CSV table of C-alpha atoms in Angstrom, one decimal:
chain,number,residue,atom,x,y,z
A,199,UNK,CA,14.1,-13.8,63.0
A,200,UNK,CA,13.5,-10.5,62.0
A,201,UNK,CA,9.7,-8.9,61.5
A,202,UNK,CA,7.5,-9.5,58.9
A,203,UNK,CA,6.4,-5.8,59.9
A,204,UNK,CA,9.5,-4.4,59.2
A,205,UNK,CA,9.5,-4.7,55.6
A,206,UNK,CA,6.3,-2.8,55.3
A,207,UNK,CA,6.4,1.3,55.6
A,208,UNK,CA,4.7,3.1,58.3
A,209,UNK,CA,0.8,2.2,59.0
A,210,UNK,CA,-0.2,5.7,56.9
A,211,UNK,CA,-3.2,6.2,59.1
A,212,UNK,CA,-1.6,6.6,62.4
A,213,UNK,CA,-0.4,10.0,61.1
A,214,UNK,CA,-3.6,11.5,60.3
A,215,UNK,CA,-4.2,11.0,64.3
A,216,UNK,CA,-3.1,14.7,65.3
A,217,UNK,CA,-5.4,16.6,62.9
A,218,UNK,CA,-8.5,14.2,63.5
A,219,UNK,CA,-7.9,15.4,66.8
A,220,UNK,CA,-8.0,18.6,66.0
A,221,UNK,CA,-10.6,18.6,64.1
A,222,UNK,CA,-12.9,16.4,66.4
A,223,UNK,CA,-12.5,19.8,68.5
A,224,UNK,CA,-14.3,21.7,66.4
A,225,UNK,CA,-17.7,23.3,68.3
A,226,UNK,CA,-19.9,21.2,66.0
A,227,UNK,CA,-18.1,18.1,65.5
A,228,UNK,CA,-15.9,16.2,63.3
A,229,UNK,CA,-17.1,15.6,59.8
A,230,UNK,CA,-14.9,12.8,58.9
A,231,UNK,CA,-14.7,12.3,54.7
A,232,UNK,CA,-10.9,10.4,55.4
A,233,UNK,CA,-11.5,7.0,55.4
A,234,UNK,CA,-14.5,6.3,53.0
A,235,UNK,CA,-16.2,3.9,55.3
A,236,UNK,CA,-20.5,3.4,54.8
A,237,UNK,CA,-22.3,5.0,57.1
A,238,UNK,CA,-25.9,4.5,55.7
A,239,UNK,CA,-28.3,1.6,56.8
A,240,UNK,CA,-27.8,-2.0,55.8
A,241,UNK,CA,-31.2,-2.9,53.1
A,242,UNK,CA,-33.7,-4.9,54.9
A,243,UNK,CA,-33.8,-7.9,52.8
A,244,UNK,CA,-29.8,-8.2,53.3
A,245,UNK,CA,-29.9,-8.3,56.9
A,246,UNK,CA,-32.8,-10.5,56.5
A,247,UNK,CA,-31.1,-13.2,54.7
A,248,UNK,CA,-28.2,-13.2,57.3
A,249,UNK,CA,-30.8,-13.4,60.2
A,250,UNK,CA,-32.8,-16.4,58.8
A,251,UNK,CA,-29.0,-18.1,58.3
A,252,UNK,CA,-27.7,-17.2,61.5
A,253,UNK,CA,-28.4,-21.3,62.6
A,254,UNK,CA,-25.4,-22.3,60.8
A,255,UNK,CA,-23.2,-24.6,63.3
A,256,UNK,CA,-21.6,-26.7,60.6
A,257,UNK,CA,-18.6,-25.4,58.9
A,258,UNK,CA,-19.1,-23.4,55.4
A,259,UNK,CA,-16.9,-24.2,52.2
A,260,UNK,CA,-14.0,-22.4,50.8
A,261,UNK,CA,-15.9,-22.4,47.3
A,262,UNK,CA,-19.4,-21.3,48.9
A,263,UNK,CA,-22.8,-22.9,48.5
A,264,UNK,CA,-24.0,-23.4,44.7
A,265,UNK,CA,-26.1,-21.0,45.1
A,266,UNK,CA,-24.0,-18.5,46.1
A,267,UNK,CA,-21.4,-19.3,42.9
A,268,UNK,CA,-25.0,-19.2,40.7
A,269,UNK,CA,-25.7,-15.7,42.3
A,270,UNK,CA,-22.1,-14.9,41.8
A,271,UNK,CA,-22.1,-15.8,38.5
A,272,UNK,CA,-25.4,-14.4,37.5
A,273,UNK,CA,-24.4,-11.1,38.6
A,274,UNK,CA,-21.1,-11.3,36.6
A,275,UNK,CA,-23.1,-11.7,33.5
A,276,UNK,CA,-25.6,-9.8,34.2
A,277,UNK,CA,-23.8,-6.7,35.4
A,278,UNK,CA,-20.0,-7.6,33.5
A,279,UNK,CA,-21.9,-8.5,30.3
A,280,UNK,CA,-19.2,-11.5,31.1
A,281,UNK,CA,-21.3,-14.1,29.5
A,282,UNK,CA,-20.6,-18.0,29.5
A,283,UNK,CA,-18.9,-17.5,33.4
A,284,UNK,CA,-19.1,-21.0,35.1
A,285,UNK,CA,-18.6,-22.2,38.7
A,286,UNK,CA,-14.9,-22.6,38.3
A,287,UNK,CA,-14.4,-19.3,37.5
A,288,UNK,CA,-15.9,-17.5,40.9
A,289,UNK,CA,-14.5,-17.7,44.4
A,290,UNK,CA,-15.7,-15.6,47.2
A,291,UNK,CA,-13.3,-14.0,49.6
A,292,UNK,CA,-13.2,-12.7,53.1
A,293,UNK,CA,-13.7,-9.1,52.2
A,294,UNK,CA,-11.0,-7.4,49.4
A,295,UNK,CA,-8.6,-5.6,51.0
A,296,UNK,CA,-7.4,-10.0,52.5
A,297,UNK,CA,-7.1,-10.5,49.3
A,298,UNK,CA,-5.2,-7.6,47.8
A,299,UNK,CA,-2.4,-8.4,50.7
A,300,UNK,CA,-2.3,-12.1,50.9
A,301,UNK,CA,-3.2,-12.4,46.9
A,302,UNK,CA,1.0,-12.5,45.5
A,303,UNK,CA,1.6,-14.6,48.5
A,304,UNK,CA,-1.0,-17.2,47.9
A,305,UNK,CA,0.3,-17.0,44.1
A,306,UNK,CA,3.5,-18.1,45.4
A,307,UNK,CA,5.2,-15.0,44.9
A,308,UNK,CA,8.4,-13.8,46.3
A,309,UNK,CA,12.0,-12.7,46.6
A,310,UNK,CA,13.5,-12.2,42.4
A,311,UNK,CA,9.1,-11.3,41.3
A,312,UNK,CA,7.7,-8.4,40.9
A,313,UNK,CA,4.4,-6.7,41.2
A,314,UNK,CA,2.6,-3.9,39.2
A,315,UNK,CA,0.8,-1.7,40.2
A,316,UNK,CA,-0.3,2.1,39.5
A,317,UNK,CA,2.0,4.9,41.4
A,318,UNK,CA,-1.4,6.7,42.4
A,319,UNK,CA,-2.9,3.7,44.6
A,320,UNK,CA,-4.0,2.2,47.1
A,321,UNK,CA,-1.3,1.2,49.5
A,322,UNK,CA,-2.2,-2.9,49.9
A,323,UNK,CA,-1.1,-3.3,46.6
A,324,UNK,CA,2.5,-2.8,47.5
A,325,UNK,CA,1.7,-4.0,51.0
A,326,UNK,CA,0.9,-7.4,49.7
A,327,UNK,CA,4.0,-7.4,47.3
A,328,UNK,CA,5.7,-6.2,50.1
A,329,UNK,CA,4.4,-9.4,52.4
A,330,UNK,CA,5.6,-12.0,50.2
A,331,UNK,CA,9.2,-10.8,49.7
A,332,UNK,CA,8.5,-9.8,46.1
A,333,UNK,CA,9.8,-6.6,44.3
A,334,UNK,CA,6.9,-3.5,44.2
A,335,UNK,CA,7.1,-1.8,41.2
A,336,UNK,CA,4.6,1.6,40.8
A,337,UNK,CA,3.6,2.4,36.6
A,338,UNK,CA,2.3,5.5,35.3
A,339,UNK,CA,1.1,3.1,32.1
A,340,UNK,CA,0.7,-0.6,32.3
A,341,UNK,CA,2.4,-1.2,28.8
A,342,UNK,CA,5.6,0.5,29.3
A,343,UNK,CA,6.3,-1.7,32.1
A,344,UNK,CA,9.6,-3.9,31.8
A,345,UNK,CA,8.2,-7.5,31.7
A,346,UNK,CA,11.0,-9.0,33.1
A,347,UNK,CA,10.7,-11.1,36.4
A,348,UNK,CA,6.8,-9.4,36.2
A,349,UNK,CA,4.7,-11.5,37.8
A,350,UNK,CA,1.4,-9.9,38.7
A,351,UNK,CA,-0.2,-6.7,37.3
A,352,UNK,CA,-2.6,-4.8,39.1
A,353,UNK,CA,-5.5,-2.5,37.5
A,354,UNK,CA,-7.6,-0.6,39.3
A,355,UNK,CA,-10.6,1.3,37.8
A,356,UNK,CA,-12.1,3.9,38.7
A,357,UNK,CA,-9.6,4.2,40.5
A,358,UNK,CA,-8.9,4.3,44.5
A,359,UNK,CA,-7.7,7.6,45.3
A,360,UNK,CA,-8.5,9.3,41.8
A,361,UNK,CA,-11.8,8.2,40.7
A,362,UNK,CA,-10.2,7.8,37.2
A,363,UNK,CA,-11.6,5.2,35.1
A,364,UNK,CA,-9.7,3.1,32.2
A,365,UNK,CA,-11.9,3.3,29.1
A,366,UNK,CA,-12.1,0.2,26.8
A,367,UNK,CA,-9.0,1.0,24.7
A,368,UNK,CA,-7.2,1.3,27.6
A,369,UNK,CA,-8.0,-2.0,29.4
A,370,UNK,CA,-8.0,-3.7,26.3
A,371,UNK,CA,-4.3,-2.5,25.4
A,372,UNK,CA,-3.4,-4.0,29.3
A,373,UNK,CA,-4.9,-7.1,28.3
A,374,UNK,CA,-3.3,-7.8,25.0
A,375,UNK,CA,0.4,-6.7,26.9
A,376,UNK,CA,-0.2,-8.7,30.0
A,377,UNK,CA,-1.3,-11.8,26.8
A,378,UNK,CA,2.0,-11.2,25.1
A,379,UNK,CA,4.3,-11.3,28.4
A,380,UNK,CA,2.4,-13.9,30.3
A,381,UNK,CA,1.9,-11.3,32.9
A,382,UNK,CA,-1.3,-12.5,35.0
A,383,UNK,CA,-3.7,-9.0,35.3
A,384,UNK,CA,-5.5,-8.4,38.3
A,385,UNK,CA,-8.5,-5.8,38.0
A,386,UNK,CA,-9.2,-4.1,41.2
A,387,UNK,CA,-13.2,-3.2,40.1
A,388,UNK,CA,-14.6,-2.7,43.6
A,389,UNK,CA,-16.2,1.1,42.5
A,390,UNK,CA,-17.1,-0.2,39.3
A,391,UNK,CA,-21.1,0.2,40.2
A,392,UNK,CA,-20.2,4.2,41.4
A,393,UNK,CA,-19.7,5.9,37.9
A,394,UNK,CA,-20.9,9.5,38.1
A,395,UNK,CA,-19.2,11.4,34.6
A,396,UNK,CA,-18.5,7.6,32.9
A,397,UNK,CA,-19.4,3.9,32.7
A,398,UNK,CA,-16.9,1.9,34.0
A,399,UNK,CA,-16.2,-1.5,32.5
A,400,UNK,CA,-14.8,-5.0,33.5
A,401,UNK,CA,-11.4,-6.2,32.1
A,402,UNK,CA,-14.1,-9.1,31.4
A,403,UNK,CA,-16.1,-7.5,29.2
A,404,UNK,CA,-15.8,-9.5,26.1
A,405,UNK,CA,-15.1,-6.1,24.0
A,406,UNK,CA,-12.3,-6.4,26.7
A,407,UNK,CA,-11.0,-9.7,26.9
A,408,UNK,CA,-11.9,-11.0,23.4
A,409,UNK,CA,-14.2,-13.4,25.4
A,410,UNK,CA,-11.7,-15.3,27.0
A,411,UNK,CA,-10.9,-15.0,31.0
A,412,UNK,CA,-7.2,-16.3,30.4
A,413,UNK,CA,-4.8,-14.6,32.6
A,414,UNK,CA,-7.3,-12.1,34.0
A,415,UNK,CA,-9.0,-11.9,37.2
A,416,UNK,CA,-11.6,-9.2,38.6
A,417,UNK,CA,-12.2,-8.6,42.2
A,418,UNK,CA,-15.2,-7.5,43.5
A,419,UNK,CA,-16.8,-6.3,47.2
A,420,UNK,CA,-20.3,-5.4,48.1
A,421,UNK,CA,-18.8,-3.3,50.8
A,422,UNK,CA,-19.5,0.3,48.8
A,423,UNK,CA,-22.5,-0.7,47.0
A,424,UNK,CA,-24.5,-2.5,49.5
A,425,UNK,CA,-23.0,-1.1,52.1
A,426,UNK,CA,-21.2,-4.4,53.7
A,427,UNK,CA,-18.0,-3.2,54.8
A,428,UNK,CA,-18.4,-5.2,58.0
A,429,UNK,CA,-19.5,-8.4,56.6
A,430,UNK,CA,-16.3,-8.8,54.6
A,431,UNK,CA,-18.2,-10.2,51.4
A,432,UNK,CA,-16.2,-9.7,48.1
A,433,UNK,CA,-15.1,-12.2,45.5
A,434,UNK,CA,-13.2,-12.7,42.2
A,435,UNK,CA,-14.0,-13.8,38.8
A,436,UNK,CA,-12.2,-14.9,36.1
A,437,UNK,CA,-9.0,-17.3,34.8
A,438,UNK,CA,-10.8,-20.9,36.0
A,439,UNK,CA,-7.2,-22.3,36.6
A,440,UNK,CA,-6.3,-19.4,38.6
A,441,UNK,CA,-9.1,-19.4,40.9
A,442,UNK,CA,-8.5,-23.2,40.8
A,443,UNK,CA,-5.5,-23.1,42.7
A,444,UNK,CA,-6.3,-20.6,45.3
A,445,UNK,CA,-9.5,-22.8,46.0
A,446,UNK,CA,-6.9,-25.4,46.8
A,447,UNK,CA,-4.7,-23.4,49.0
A,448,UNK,CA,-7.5,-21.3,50.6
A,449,UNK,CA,-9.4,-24.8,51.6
A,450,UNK,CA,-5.8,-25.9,53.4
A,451,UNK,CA,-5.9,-22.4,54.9
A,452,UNK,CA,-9.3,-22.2,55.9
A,453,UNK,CA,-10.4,-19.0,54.4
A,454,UNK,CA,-14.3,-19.0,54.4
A,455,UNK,CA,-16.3,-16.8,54.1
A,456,UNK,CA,-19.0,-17.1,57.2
A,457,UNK,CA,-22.3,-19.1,55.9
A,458,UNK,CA,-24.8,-16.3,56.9
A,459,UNK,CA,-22.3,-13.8,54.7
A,460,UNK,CA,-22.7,-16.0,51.9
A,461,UNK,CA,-26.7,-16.0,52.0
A,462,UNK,CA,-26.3,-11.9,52.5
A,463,UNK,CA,-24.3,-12.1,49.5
A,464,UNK,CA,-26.8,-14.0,47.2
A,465,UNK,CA,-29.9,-11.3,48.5
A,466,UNK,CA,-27.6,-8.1,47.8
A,467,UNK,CA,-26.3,-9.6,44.3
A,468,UNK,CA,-29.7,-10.4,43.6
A,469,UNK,CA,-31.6,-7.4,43.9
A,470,UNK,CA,-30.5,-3.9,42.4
A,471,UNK,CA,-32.9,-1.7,43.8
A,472,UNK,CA,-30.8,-1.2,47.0
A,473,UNK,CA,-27.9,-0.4,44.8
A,474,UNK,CA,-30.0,2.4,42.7
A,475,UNK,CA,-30.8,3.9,46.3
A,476,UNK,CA,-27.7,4.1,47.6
A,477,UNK,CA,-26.5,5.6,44.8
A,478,UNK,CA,-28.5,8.4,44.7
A,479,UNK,CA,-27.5,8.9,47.9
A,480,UNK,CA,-23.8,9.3,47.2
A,481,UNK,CA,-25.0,11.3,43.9
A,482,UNK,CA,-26.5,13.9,46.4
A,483,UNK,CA,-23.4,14.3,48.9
A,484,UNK,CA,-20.8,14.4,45.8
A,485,UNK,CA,-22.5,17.0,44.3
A,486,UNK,CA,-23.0,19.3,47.2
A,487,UNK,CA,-19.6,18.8,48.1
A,488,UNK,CA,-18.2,19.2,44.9
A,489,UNK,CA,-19.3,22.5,44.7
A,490,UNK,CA,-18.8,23.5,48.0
A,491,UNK,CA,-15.1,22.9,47.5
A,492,UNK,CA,-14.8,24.4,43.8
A,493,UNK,CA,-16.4,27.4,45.7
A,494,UNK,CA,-13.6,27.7,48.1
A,495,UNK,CA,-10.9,27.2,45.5
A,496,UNK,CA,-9.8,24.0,45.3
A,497,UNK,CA,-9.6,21.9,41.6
A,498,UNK,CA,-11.2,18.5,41.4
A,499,UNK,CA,-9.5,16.1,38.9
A,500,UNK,CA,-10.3,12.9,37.5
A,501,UNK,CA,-13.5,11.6,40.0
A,502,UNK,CA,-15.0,10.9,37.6
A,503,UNK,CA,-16.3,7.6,39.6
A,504,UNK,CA,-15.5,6.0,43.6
A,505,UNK,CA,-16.6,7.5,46.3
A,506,UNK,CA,-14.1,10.1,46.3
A,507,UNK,CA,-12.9,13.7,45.3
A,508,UNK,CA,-9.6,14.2,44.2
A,509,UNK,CA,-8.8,17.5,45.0
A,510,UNK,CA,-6.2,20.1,45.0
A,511,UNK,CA,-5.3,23.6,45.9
A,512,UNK,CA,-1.6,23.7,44.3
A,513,UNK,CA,-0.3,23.1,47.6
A,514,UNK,CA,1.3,20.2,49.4
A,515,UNK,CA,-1.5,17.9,51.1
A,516,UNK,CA,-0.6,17.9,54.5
A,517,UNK,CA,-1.0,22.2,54.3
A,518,UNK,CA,-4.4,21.5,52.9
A,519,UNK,CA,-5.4,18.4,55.4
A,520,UNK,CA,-4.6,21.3,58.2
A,521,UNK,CA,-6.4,23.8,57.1
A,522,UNK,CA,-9.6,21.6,56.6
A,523,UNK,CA,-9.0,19.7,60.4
A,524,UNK,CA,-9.3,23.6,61.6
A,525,UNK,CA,-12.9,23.5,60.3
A,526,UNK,CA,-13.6,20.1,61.8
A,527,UNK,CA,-13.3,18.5,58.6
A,528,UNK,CA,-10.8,15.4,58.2
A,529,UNK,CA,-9.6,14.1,54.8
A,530,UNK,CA,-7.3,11.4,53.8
A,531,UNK,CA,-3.7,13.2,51.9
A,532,UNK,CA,-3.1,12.5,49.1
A,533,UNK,CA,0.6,11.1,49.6
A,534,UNK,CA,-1.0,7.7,51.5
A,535,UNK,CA,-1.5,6.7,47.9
A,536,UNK,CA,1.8,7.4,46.4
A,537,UNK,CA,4.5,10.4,46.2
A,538,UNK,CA,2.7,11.5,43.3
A,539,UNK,CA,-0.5,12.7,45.5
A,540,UNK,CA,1.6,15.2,47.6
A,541,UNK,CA,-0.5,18.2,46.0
A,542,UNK,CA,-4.2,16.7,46.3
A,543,UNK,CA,-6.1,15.2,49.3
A,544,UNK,CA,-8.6,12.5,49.3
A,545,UNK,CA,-12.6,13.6,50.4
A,546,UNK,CA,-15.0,11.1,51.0
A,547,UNK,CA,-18.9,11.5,50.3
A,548,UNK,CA,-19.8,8.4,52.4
A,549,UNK,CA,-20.6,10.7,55.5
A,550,UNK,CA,-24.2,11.3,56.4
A,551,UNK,CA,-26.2,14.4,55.0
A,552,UNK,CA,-25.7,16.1,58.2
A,553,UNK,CA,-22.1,15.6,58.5
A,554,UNK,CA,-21.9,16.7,54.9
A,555,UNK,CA,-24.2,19.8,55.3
A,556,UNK,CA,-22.5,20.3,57.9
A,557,UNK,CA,-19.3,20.2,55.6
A,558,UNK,CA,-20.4,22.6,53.2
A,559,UNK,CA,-22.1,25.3,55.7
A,560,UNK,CA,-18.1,25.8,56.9
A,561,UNK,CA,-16.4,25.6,53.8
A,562,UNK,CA,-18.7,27.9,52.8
A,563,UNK,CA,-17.0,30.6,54.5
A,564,UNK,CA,-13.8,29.8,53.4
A,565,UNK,CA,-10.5,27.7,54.7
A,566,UNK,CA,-8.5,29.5,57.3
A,567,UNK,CA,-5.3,31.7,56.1
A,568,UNK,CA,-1.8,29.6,57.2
């Protein structure tokens, strides 16, 4: 039996491991802005929650307590402006990036289907299409896609690497196409609460989806704004018969999310003043590096929201990761996320205001000549 591994490409980050080292050997330190991880303190009354529920020796449910689908669905209508959203149409998940990968599989996707998804984008998309033997098919525009044998289409805004976000039109025009083919849409809205030069919206939006969740689903983490990238708490929202049947399957598979995740959830969902914090925060870092970068010739495009920079200076990526590991500064190129990246790399603002100082004191004397 061959490997399941062998039908997916080459684990992206394990070629980034040379220049990490070389930058780690800088004289003050690494200043890694590659992998976009949180680095700032977990809010008090999060880790509080998950402290007062740590005597939890039963067994949680796939579906989560009631009042974790009540804060689940509170926060959709509250934050979505997705009113009306019920129990059935909220499941959590054990963090995002499991359900990205398993999500065509435990759709019962595979060998003849294909999966959508943007050509600049985060790799799991295709790794999860990959996974259940379906066909990955990269877009530049959702509606020009070929319908036939399409299964699943992804969105993703803002958008992981580019910080682009789709504007009403936009997802609204996906929407009515996905409608017409009976193409189920997939929103990818994990940055949705990091906007910086626009709002982003939900494909549930009823100016979106006419006030109907049929055929669209929305993930959602708390990993960027709550900073809960190691409790694995995400969830989705949307199509009731959808989430219906991966209830079923996840219950056979045992996917649950831990008890004292779930009350963490329901304090971080409920409270907005962490949120505010910790995005003024990532407000501070963007900006500082943002100019520090325009100042040392590269271009930033789109980034308009994420946690990232998409930046370029008209050369190919892997030129540009080098000259930044030689001033102790790792970032993630540009062609992880698709061919289409060769010419821009990836720059996290997630480090903390040291590293970043740090950051812009040495690209403020300029990259090295190559």
């Amino acid at each position: 039996m061959p490997p399941v591994s062998a039908r997916l490409p080459v684990f992206p980050w394990d070629r980034l491991e040379p220049y990490k080292a070389t930058a780690a050997a800088h004289p003050d330190g690494l200043v890694d802005l590659s992998v976009g991880t949180p680095v700032d303190p977990v809010p008090e009354l999060i880790r509080t929650a998950l402290a007062d529920a740590a005597d939890s020796p039963g067994y949680p449910t796939v579906w989560g307590t009631a009042a974790l689908r009540d804060a689940l669905t509170g926060w959709v209508e509250r934050r979505l402006g997705a009113t009306g959203a019920d129990h059935t149409q909220v499941l959590p998940v054990v963090g995002s990036k499991e359900l990205v990968a398993s999500l065509p599989t435990q759709l019962g996707l595979g060998p003849g289907d294909r999966v959508a998804f943007p050509r600049l984008a985060y790799p799991t998309y295709e790794v999860g299409a990959r996974l259940a033997g379906a066909e990955p098919v990269p877009y530049d525009e959702p509606t020009e896609l070929d319908p036939a044998g399409l299964k699943l289409l992804w969105l993703n805004s803002p958008s992981n690497p580019t910080g682009r976000v789709l504007d009403k039109d936009e997802l609204r025009a996906a929407v009515a196409w996905a409608r017409e083919h009976g193409v189920l849409l997939v929103s990818d809205e994990c940055y949705l609460e990091l906007g910086w030069d626009a709002d982003p919206v939900s494909v549930l939006h009823p100016e979106v989806s006419g006030g109907s969740f049929e055929g669209l689903v929305a993930v959602h983490s708390l990993s960027k704004r709550s900073n809960l990238a190691g409790y694995r708490a995400a969830f989705l929202a949307g199509d009731a018969a959808v989430l219906g049947e991966l209830l079923q399957l996840r219950k056979h598979g045992g996917m649950m999310v831990p008890a004292p995740v779930q009350a963490a959830t329901i304090a971080a969902l409920g409270d907005d003043a962490h949120v505010a914090e910790q995005r003024e925060r990532y407000a501070r870092r963007r900006a500082a590096l943002r100019e520090a970068l325009e100042g040392c010739g590269f271009r930033i495009e789109h980034s308009e929201a994420s946690l990232y920079l998409w930046a370029t200076r008209d050369e190919p990526c892997w030129d540009t990761v080098g000259a930044l590991a030689e001033l102790g500064i790792l970032v993630a190129p540009g062609d992880f996320y698709g061919a289409a990246g060769e010419r821009n790399v990836r720059v996290a603002f997630t480090a903390t205001d040291e590293r970043v100082a740090a950051a812009v004191r040495r690209l403020g004397g300029g990259l090295p000549r190559r």
